[in-house]
Coordinates of C-alpha atoms in Angstrom, one line a residue:
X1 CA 79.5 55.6 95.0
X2 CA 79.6 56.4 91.4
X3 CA 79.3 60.1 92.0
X4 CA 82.3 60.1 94.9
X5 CA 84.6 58.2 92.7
X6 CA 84.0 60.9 89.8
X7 CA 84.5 64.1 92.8
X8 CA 88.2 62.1 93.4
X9 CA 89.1 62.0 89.8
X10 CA 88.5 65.8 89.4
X11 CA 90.0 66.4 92.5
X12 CA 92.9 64.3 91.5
X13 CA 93.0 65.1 88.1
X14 CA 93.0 69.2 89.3
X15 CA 95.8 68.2 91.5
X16 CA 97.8 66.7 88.9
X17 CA 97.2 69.5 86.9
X18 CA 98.5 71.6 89.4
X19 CA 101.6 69.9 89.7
X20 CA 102.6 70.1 86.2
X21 CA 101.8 73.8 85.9
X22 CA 104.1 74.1 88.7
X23 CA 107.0 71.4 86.5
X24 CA 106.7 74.0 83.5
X25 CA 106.6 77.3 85.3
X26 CA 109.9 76.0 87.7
X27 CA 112.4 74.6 85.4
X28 CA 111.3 77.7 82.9
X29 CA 111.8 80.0 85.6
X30 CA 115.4 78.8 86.5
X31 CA 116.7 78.7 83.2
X32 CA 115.1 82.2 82.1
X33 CA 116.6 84.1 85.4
X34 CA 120.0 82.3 84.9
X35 CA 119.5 83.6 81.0
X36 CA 119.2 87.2 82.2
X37 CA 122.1 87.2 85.0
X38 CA 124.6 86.2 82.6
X39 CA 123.5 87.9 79.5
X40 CA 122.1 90.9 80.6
X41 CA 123.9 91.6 83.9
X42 CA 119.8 92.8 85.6
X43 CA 120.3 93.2 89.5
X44 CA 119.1 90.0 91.4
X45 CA 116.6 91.9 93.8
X46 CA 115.0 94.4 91.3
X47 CA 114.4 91.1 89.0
X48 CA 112.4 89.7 92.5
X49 CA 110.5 93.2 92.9
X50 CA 109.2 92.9 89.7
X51 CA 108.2 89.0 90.3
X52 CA 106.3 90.3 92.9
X53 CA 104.8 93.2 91.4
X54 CA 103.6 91.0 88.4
X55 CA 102.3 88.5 90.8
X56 CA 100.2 91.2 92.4
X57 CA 98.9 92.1 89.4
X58 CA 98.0 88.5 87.9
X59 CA 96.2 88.2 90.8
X60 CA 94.2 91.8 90.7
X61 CA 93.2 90.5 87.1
X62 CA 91.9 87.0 88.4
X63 CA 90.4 89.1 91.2
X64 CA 88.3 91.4 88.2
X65 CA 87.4 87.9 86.2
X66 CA 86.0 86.1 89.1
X67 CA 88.3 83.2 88.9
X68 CA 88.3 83.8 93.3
X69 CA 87.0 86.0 95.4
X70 CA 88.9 88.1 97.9
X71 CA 88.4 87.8 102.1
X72 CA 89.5 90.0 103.9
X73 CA 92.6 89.4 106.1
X74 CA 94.2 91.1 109.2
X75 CA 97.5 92.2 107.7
X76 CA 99.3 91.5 111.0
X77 CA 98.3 87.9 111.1
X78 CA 100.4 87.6 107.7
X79 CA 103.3 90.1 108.1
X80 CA 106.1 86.9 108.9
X81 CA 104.6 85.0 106.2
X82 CA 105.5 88.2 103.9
X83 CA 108.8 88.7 105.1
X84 CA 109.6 85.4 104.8
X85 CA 108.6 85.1 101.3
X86 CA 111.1 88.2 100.5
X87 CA 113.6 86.1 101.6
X88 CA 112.6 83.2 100.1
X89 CA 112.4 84.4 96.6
X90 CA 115.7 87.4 96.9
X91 CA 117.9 84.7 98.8
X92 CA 116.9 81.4 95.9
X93 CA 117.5 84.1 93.2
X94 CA 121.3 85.9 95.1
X95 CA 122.0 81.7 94.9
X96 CA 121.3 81.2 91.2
X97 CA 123.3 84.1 90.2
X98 CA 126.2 83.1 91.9
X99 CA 126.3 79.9 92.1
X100 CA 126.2 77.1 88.8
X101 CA 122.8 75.4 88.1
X102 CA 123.9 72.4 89.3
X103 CA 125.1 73.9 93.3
X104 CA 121.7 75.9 93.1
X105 CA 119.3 73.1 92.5
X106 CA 121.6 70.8 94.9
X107 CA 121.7 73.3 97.3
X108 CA 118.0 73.1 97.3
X109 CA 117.5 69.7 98.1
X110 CA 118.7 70.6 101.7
X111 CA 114.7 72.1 102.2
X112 CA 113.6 68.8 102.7
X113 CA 115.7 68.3 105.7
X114 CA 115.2 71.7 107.1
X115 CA 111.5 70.9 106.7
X116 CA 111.4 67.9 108.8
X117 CA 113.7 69.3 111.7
X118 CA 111.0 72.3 111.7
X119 CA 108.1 70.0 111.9
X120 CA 109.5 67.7 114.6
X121 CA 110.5 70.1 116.4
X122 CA 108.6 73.0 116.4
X123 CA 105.6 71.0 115.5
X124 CA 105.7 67.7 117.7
X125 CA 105.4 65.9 114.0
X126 CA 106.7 62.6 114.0
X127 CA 109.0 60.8 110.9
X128 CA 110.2 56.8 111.1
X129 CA 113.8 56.1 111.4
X130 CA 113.5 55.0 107.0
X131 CA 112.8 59.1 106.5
X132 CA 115.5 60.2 108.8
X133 CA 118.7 57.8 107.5
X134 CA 117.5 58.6 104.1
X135 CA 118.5 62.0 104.7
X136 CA 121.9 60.9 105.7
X137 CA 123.2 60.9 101.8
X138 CA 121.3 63.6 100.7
X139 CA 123.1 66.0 103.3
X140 CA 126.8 64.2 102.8
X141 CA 126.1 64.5 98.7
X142 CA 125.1 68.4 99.1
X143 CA 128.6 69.0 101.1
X144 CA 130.4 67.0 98.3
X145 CA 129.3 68.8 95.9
X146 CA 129.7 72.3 97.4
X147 CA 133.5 71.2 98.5
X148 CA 134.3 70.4 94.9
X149 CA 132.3 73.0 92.8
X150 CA 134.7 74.0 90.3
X151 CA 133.1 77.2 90.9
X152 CA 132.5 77.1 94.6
X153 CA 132.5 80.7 96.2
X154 CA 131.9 81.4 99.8
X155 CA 129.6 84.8 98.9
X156 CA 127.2 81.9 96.6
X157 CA 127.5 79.1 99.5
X158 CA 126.2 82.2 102.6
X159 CA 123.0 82.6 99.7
X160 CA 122.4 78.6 99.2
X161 CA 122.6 78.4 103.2
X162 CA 120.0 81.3 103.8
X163 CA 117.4 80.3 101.0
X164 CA 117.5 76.8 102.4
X165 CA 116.5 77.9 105.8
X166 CA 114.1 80.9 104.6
X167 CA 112.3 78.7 102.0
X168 CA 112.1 75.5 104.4
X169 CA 110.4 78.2 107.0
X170 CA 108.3 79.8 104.4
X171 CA 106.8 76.5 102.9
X172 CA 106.0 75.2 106.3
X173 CA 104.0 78.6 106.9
X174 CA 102.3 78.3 103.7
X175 CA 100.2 75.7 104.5
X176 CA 100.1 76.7 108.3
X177 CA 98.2 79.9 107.7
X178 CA 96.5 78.4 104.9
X179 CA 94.5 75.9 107.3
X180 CA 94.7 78.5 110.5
X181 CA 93.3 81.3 108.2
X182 CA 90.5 79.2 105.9
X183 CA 91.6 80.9 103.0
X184 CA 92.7 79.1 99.3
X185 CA 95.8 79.9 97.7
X186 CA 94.9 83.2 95.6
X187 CA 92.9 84.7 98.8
X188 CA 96.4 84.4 100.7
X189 CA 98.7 85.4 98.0
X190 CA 96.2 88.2 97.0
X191 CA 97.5 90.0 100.7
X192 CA 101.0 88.8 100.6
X193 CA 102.3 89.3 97.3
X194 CA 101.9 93.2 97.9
X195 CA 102.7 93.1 101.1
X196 CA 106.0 91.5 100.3
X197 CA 106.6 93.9 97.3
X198 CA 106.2 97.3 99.6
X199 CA 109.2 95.5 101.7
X200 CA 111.0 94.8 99.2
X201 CA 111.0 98.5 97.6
X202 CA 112.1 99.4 101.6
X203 CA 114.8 97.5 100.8
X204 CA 116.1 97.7 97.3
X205 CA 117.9 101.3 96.8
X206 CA 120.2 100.7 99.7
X207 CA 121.3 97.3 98.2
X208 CA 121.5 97.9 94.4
X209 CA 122.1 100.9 92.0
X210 CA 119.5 103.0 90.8
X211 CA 120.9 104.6 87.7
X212 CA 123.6 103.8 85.2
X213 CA 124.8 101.1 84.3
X214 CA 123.4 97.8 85.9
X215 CA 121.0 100.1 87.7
X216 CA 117.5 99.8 88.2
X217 CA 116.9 103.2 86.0
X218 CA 119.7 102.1 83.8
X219 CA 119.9 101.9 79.7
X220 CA 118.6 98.5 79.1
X221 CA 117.8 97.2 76.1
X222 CA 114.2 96.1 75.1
X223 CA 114.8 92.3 74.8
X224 CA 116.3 92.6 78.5
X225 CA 113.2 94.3 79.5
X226 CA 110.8 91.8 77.6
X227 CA 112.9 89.1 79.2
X228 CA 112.4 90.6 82.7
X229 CA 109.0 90.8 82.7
X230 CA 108.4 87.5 80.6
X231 CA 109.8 86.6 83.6
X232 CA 107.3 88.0 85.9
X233 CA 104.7 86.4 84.4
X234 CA 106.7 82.8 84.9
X235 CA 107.0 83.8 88.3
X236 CA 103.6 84.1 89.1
X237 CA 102.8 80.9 87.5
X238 CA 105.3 79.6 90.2
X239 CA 104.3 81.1 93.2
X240 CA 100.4 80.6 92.6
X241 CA 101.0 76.9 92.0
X242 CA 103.6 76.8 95.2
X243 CA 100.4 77.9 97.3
X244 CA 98.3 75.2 95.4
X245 CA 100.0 72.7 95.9
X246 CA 101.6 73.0 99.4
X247 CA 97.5 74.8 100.5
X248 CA 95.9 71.6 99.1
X249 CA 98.8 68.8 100.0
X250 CA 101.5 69.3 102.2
X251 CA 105.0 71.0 102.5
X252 CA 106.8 67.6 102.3
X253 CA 104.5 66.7 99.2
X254 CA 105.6 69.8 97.4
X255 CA 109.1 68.8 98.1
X256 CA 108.9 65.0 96.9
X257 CA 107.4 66.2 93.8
X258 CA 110.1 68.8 93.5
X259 CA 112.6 66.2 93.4
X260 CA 111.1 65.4 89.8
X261 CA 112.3 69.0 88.7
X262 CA 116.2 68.3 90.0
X263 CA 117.3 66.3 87.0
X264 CA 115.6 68.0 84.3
X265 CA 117.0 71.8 85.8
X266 CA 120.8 69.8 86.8
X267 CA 121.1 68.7 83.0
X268 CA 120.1 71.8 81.8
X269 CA 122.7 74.2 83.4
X270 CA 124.9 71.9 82.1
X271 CA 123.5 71.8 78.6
X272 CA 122.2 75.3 78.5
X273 CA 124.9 76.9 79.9
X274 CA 128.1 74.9 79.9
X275 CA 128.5 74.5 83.4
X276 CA 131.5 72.4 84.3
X277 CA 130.9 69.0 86.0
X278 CA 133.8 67.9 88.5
X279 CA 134.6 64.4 87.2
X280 CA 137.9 64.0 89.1
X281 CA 139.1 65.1 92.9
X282 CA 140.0 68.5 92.3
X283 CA 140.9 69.9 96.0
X284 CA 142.5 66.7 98.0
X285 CA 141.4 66.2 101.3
X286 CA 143.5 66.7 104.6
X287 CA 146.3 64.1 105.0
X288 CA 144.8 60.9 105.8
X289 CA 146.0 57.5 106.2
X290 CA 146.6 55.9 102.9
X291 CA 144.0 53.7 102.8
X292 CA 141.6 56.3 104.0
X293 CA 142.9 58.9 100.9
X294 CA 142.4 56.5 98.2
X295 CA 138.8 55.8 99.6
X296 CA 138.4 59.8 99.5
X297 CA 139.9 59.9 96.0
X298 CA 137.5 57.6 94.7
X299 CA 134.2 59.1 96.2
X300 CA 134.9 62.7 96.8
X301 CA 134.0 64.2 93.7
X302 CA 131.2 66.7 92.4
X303 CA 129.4 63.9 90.4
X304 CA 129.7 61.8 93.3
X305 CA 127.9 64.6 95.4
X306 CA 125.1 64.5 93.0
X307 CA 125.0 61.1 92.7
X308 CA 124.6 60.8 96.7
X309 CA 122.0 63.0 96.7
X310 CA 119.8 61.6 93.7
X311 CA 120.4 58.6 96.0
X312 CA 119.0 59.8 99.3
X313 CA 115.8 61.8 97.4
X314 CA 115.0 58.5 95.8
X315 CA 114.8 56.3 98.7
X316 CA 112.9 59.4 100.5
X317 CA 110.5 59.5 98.1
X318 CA 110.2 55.3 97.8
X319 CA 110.2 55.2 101.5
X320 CA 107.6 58.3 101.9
X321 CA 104.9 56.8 99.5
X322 CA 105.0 53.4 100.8
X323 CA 104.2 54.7 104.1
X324 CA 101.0 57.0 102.4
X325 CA 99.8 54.3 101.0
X326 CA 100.1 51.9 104.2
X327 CA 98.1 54.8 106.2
X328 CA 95.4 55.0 103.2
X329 CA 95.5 51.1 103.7
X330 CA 94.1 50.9 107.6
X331 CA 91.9 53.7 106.8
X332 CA 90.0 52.2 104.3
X333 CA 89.7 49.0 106.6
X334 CA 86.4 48.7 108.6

């Protein structure tokens, strides 16, 4: 009993481990890309070749130190998962660069949604009613917000819209292939990460410059370049832990704890960056009823939008450990 109970604090202790790793690496992440966009101007899906390119190489040099060891995988069986990755990473990064902080991360609390209307219906996976209302505010806050972003742009919502779906698609994957495969995070992001990376190269001289300024060959200064691949490495402290985490929990786990993240990257883009916060109705709604337009006025703001949705994450995440630890309850019942 003794020796069980001390195998579930490692394992728990590892796992909480993991999760701050992938707290650190995340919210650094963010801030450092947005850092680059608007200082240096460096083209969104070079900056997500290199990611990948580092990542590939992190993982060749854990490969040499024996921290895993490789199996060998049928490329075909991983192809989608690669893909989908590229757009998961190129689509997240197009959103931070032009959107604000505050849309991007909001934006990304839609994956939890996606997520569960993948799993139910793709995967016959069920959720109570408590789950699904609870995603009611989260959606009608994300809308707010987008409809009264001072810096709303339709070009930045189309990005939001497609990471959202790629990402809830790729996370979902993750731990499919993960379980169908019996392989650990590094022996599956070992294949993919240069599989994605020869896609992406496909991809990238059609899409953005590849000399002069803002080119990929262009004159860029050294702390640019130290920045870029500082970034790299940040990168592929993220993804390893995003295939940790997801490999060794779940998708929707991955998501409750990224909730934690949302406030701590929000403030910062505001902090960071001076990113202005829409206090007061600043594009009135269609004529209404009078009644109904002073109701609008009052609740359709930005900070109400994010308000909404720190609401609805919240009760997800109330609702969705209460019913863990109900399950863990009758299991542990004789």
């Amino acid at each position: 009993m003794a020796a069980m109970e001390l195998l579930n604090l490692s394992a728990n202790q590892r796992i909480i481990g993991g999760l701050l790793v992938n707290l650190l690496s995340s919210i650094c992440i963010v801030f450092i890309n947005k850092w680059i966009y608007v200082h240096y101007g460096f083209p969104s899906m070079t900056l997500t070749l290199i990611h990948f390119v580092v990542t590939s190489l992190g993982l060749y040099i854990c490969q040499k130190l024996d921290i895993f060891s490789p199996k060998s995988l049928p490329l075909r069986r991983i192809v989608w998962l690669a893909l989908t990755f590229c757009g998961f990473v190129a689509f997240t990064n197009l959103s931070l660069q032009n959107n604000s902080i505050g849309t991007y991360q909001l934006a990304k609390a839609m994956t939890t949604p996606v997520i569960i209307l993948i799993q139910t219906t793709y995967y016959k996976k069920t959720f109570s009613t408590k789950i699904k209302l609870t995603l009611v505010p989260i959606t009608v806050g994300v809308i707010l917000n987008l409809y009264y972003d001072i810096r709303f742009n339709m070009l930045g919502t189309v990005f939001a819209t497609l990471g959202v779906l790629v990402t809830s698609l790729y996370q979902v994957w993750v731990g499919a292939k993960q379980h169908e495969l019996q392989v650990n995070s590094m022996q599956l992001l070992y294949y993919q990460a240069p599989l994605s990376s020869g896609f992406l190269l496909c991809v990238v001289p059609f899409f953005e410059p590849l000399t002069g300024d803002g080119g990929i060959f262009g004159p860029w200064s050294l702390p640019a370049l130290l920045t870029v691949f500082f970034s790299g490495w940040v990168a592929f402290l993220v993804n390893l832990s995003i295939y940790w985490i997801i490999g060794n929990t779940s998708a929707v786990t991955y998501n409750i704890f990224g909730h934690f993240k949302f406030c701590i990257t929000l403030i910062g883009g505001y902090v960071l960056f001076q990113e202005p916060l829409s206090l007061n109705q600043v594009r009135p709604p269609a004529p209404l009823s009078k009644c109904c337009h002073s109701l609008l006025s009052l609740c359709a703001t930005q900070a109400m939008g994010i308000i909404c949705t720190l609401v609805g994450i919240l009760s997800y995440t109330h609702i969705k450990l209460g019913e863990q630890q109900g399950k863990s309850s009758l299991a542990q019942r004789p």
